[in-house]
PDB file of C-alpha atoms in Angstrom:
ATOM      1  CA  PRO Q   1      32.688 261.937 262.820  1.00  0.00           C
ATOM      2  CA  VAL Q   2      31.440 261.869 259.282  1.00  0.00           C
ATOM      3  CA  ARG Q   3      28.803 264.514 258.632  1.00  0.00           C
ATOM      4  CA  ARG Q   4      26.807 264.655 255.447  1.00  0.00           C
ATOM      5  CA  GLY Q   5      25.310 267.967 254.450  1.00  0.00           C
ATOM      6  CA  HIS Q   6      22.891 269.785 256.689  1.00  0.00           C
ATOM      7  CA  VAL Q   7      20.885 266.697 257.670  1.00  0.00           C
ATOM      8  CA  ALA Q   8      23.399 265.211 260.114  1.00  0.00           C
ATOM      9  CA  PRO Q   9      22.776 266.383 263.683  1.00  0.00           C
ATOM     10  CA  GLN Q  10      25.751 267.777 265.476  1.00  0.00           C
ATOM     11  CA  ASN Q  11      26.965 265.481 268.229  1.00  0.00           C
ATOM     12  CA  THR Q  12      28.375 267.772 270.891  1.00  0.00           C
ATOM     13  CA  PHE Q  13      29.208 264.798 273.131  1.00  0.00           C
ATOM     14  CA  LEU Q  14      31.663 263.390 270.563  1.00  0.00           C
ATOM     15  CA  ASP Q  15      33.017 266.853 269.790  1.00  0.00           C
ATOM     16  CA  THR Q  16      33.734 267.345 273.507  1.00  0.00           C
ATOM     17  CA  ILE Q  17      35.562 264.001 273.764  1.00  0.00           C
ATOM     18  CA  ILE Q  18      37.619 264.727 270.659  1.00  0.00           C
ATOM     19  CA  ARG Q  19      38.632 268.199 271.897  1.00  0.00           C
ATOM     20  CA  LYS Q  20      39.545 266.889 275.347  1.00  0.00           C
ATOM     21  CA  PHE Q  21      41.769 264.066 274.137  1.00  0.00           C
ATOM     22  CA  GLU Q  22      43.315 266.106 271.312  1.00  0.00           C
ATOM     23  CA  SER Q  23      44.409 268.696 273.871  1.00  0.00           C
ATOM     24  CA  GLN Q  24      46.195 265.930 275.813  1.00  0.00           C
ATOM     25  CA  SER Q  25      48.130 264.766 272.715  1.00  0.00           C
ATOM     26  CA  ARG Q  26      46.529 261.323 272.892  1.00  0.00           C
ATOM     27  CA  LYS Q  27      46.222 258.858 270.051  1.00  0.00           C
ATOM     28  CA  PHE Q  28      42.725 257.419 269.814  1.00  0.00           C
ATOM     29  CA  VAL Q  29      39.806 256.076 267.823  1.00  0.00           C
ATOM     30  CA  ILE Q  30      36.090 256.404 268.496  1.00  0.00           C
ATOM     31  CA  ALA Q  31      33.765 253.598 267.439  1.00  0.00           C
ATOM     32  CA  ASN Q  32      30.014 253.144 267.098  1.00  0.00           C
ATOM     33  CA  ALA Q  33      28.902 250.291 269.349  1.00  0.00           C
ATOM     34  CA  ARG Q  34      25.502 250.210 267.651  1.00  0.00           C
ATOM     35  CA  VAL Q  35      26.761 248.909 264.314  1.00  0.00           C
ATOM     36  CA  GLU Q  36      28.253 245.574 263.350  1.00  0.00           C
ATOM     37  CA  ASN Q  37      31.917 245.186 264.348  1.00  0.00           C
ATOM     38  CA  CYS Q  38      31.800 248.449 266.328  1.00  0.00           C
ATOM     39  CA  ALA Q  39      33.017 250.406 263.312  1.00  0.00           C
ATOM     40  CA  ILE Q  40      35.525 253.214 263.789  1.00  0.00           C
ATOM     41  CA  ILE Q  41      33.810 256.560 263.185  1.00  0.00           C
ATOM     42  CA  PHE Q  42      36.724 258.824 264.114  1.00  0.00           C
ATOM     43  CA  CYS Q  43      40.491 258.590 264.468  1.00  0.00           C
ATOM     44  CA  ASN Q  44      42.760 261.475 265.257  1.00  0.00           C
ATOM     45  CA  ASP Q  45      45.924 262.517 263.444  1.00  0.00           C
ATOM     46  CA  GLY Q  46      48.085 261.109 266.248  1.00  0.00           C
ATOM     47  CA  PHE Q  47      46.601 257.642 265.766  1.00  0.00           C
ATOM     48  CA  CYS Q  48      47.103 257.862 261.995  1.00  0.00           C
ATOM     49  CA  HIS Q  49      50.730 258.888 262.462  1.00  0.00           C
ATOM     50  CA  MET Q  50      51.333 256.156 265.039  1.00  0.00           C
ATOM     51  CA  CYS Q  51      49.983 253.311 262.901  1.00  0.00           C
ATOM     52  CA  GLY Q  52      51.019 254.600 259.469  1.00  0.00           C
ATOM     53  CA  TYR Q  53      47.547 254.460 257.905  1.00  0.00           C
ATOM     54  CA  ARG Q  54      45.603 257.351 256.411  1.00  0.00           C
ATOM     55  CA  ARG Q  55      42.282 258.256 258.020  1.00  0.00           C
ATOM     56  CA  ALA Q  56      40.352 257.007 254.969  1.00  0.00           C
ATOM     57  CA  GLU Q  57      41.976 253.573 255.400  1.00  0.00           C
ATOM     58  CA  ILE Q  58      40.918 253.359 259.055  1.00  0.00           C
ATOM     59  CA  MET Q  59      37.346 254.646 258.957  1.00  0.00           C
ATOM     60  CA  GLN Q  60      34.634 251.959 259.204  1.00  0.00           C
ATOM     61  CA  LYS Q  61      37.141 249.251 260.180  1.00  0.00           C
ATOM     62  CA  PRO Q  62      36.343 247.252 263.349  1.00  0.00           C
ATOM     63  CA  CYS Q  63      37.441 248.953 266.569  1.00  0.00           C
ATOM     64  CA  THR Q  64      39.357 245.783 267.482  1.00  0.00           C
ATOM     65  CA  CYS Q  65      41.926 247.205 265.027  1.00  0.00           C
ATOM     66  CA  ASN Q  66      42.437 243.792 263.449  1.00  0.00           C
ATOM     67  CA  PHE Q  67      44.210 245.532 260.561  1.00  0.00           C
ATOM     68  CA  LEU Q  68      47.062 246.125 263.052  1.00  0.00           C
ATOM     69  CA  TYR Q  69      47.487 242.456 264.020  1.00  0.00           C
ATOM     70  CA  GLY Q  70      50.674 240.651 263.084  1.00  0.00           C
ATOM     71  CA  PRO Q  71      52.669 237.499 263.741  1.00  0.00           C
ATOM     72  CA  HIS Q  72      53.254 238.227 267.435  1.00  0.00           C
ATOM     73  CA  THR Q  73      49.696 239.328 268.227  1.00  0.00           C
ATOM     74  CA  LYS Q  74      48.479 236.721 270.687  1.00  0.00           C
ATOM     75  CA  ARG Q  75      45.100 235.070 270.071  1.00  0.00           C
ATOM     76  CA  LEU Q  76      44.286 235.238 273.790  1.00  0.00           C
ATOM     77  CA  ALA Q  77      44.768 239.016 273.827  1.00  0.00           C
ATOM     78  CA  ILE Q  78      42.558 239.339 270.724  1.00  0.00           C
ATOM     79  CA  ALA Q  79      39.831 237.270 272.394  1.00  0.00           C
ATOM     80  CA  GLN Q  80      40.069 239.255 275.647  1.00  0.00           C
ATOM     81  CA  MET Q  81      39.746 242.557 273.801  1.00  0.00           C
ATOM     82  CA  ALA Q  82      36.789 241.322 271.747  1.00  0.00           C
ATOM     83  CA  GLN Q  83      35.069 240.013 274.880  1.00  0.00           C
ATOM     84  CA  ALA Q  84      35.553 243.332 276.684  1.00  0.00           C
ATOM     85  CA  LEU Q  85      34.032 245.208 273.745  1.00  0.00           C
ATOM     86  CA  LEU Q  86      30.980 242.942 273.785  1.00  0.00           C
ATOM     87  CA  GLY Q  87      30.434 243.439 277.504  1.00  0.00           C
ATOM     88  CA  SER Q  88      30.306 246.466 279.701  1.00  0.00           C
ATOM     89  CA  GLU Q  89      33.345 245.809 281.845  1.00  0.00           C
ATOM     90  CA  GLU Q  90      36.684 247.536 281.757  1.00  0.00           C
ATOM     91  CA  ARG Q  91      39.616 245.304 280.940  1.00  0.00           C
ATOM     92  CA  LYS Q  92      43.336 245.908 280.578  1.00  0.00           C
ATOM     93  CA  VAL Q  93      44.886 243.910 277.734  1.00  0.00           C
ATOM     94  CA  GLU Q  94      48.460 243.971 276.508  1.00  0.00           C
ATOM     95  CA  ILE Q  95      48.469 243.334 272.784  1.00  0.00           C
ATOM     96  CA  ALA Q  96      51.124 243.492 270.062  1.00  0.00           C
ATOM     97  CA  LEU Q  97      49.996 245.718 267.206  1.00  0.00           C
ATOM     98  CA  TYR Q  98      51.828 246.527 263.991  1.00  0.00           C
ATOM     99  CA  ARG Q  99      52.162 249.633 261.869  1.00  0.00           C
ATOM    100  CA  LYS Q 100      51.248 249.517 258.197  1.00  0.00           C
ATOM    101  CA  ASP Q 101      54.947 249.132 257.357  1.00  0.00           C
ATOM    102  CA  GLY Q 102      55.263 246.121 259.719  1.00  0.00           C
ATOM    103  CA  ARG Q 103      57.177 247.830 262.537  1.00  0.00           C
ATOM    104  CA  THR Q 104      56.121 247.196 266.121  1.00  0.00           C
ATOM    105  CA  ASN Q 105      58.540 249.187 268.255  1.00  0.00           C
ATOM    106  CA  PRO Q 106      56.872 252.382 269.541  1.00  0.00           C
ATOM    107  CA  GLU Q 107      60.291 254.024 269.735  1.00  0.00           C
ATOM    108  CA  ASP Q 108      60.453 253.813 265.927  1.00  0.00           C
ATOM    109  CA  TYR Q 109      57.681 256.376 265.651  1.00  0.00           C
TER     110      TYR Q 109
END
């Protein structure tokens, strides 16, 4: 999370989540559901490496990761993901996402 000077309170809840998932070698983002577009407030190095973007390019983008959409990203999957983020239900969605360089095959990275 972005912290500015000494005025930003420390969020131990987010720190705990970050430490837990980092230790499992997971690739992830954390978003703020209280702001418009559920802006990304944290992404780990694994996520940056996987998608080919630098952290500064990802921060404050919508958590739908629309910057990773490409020609084979299905509109239905996009709608299902957006609907799940608006609600409070868990949903499993298979969606085609693209790296910054246009590759889609996870085996490439």
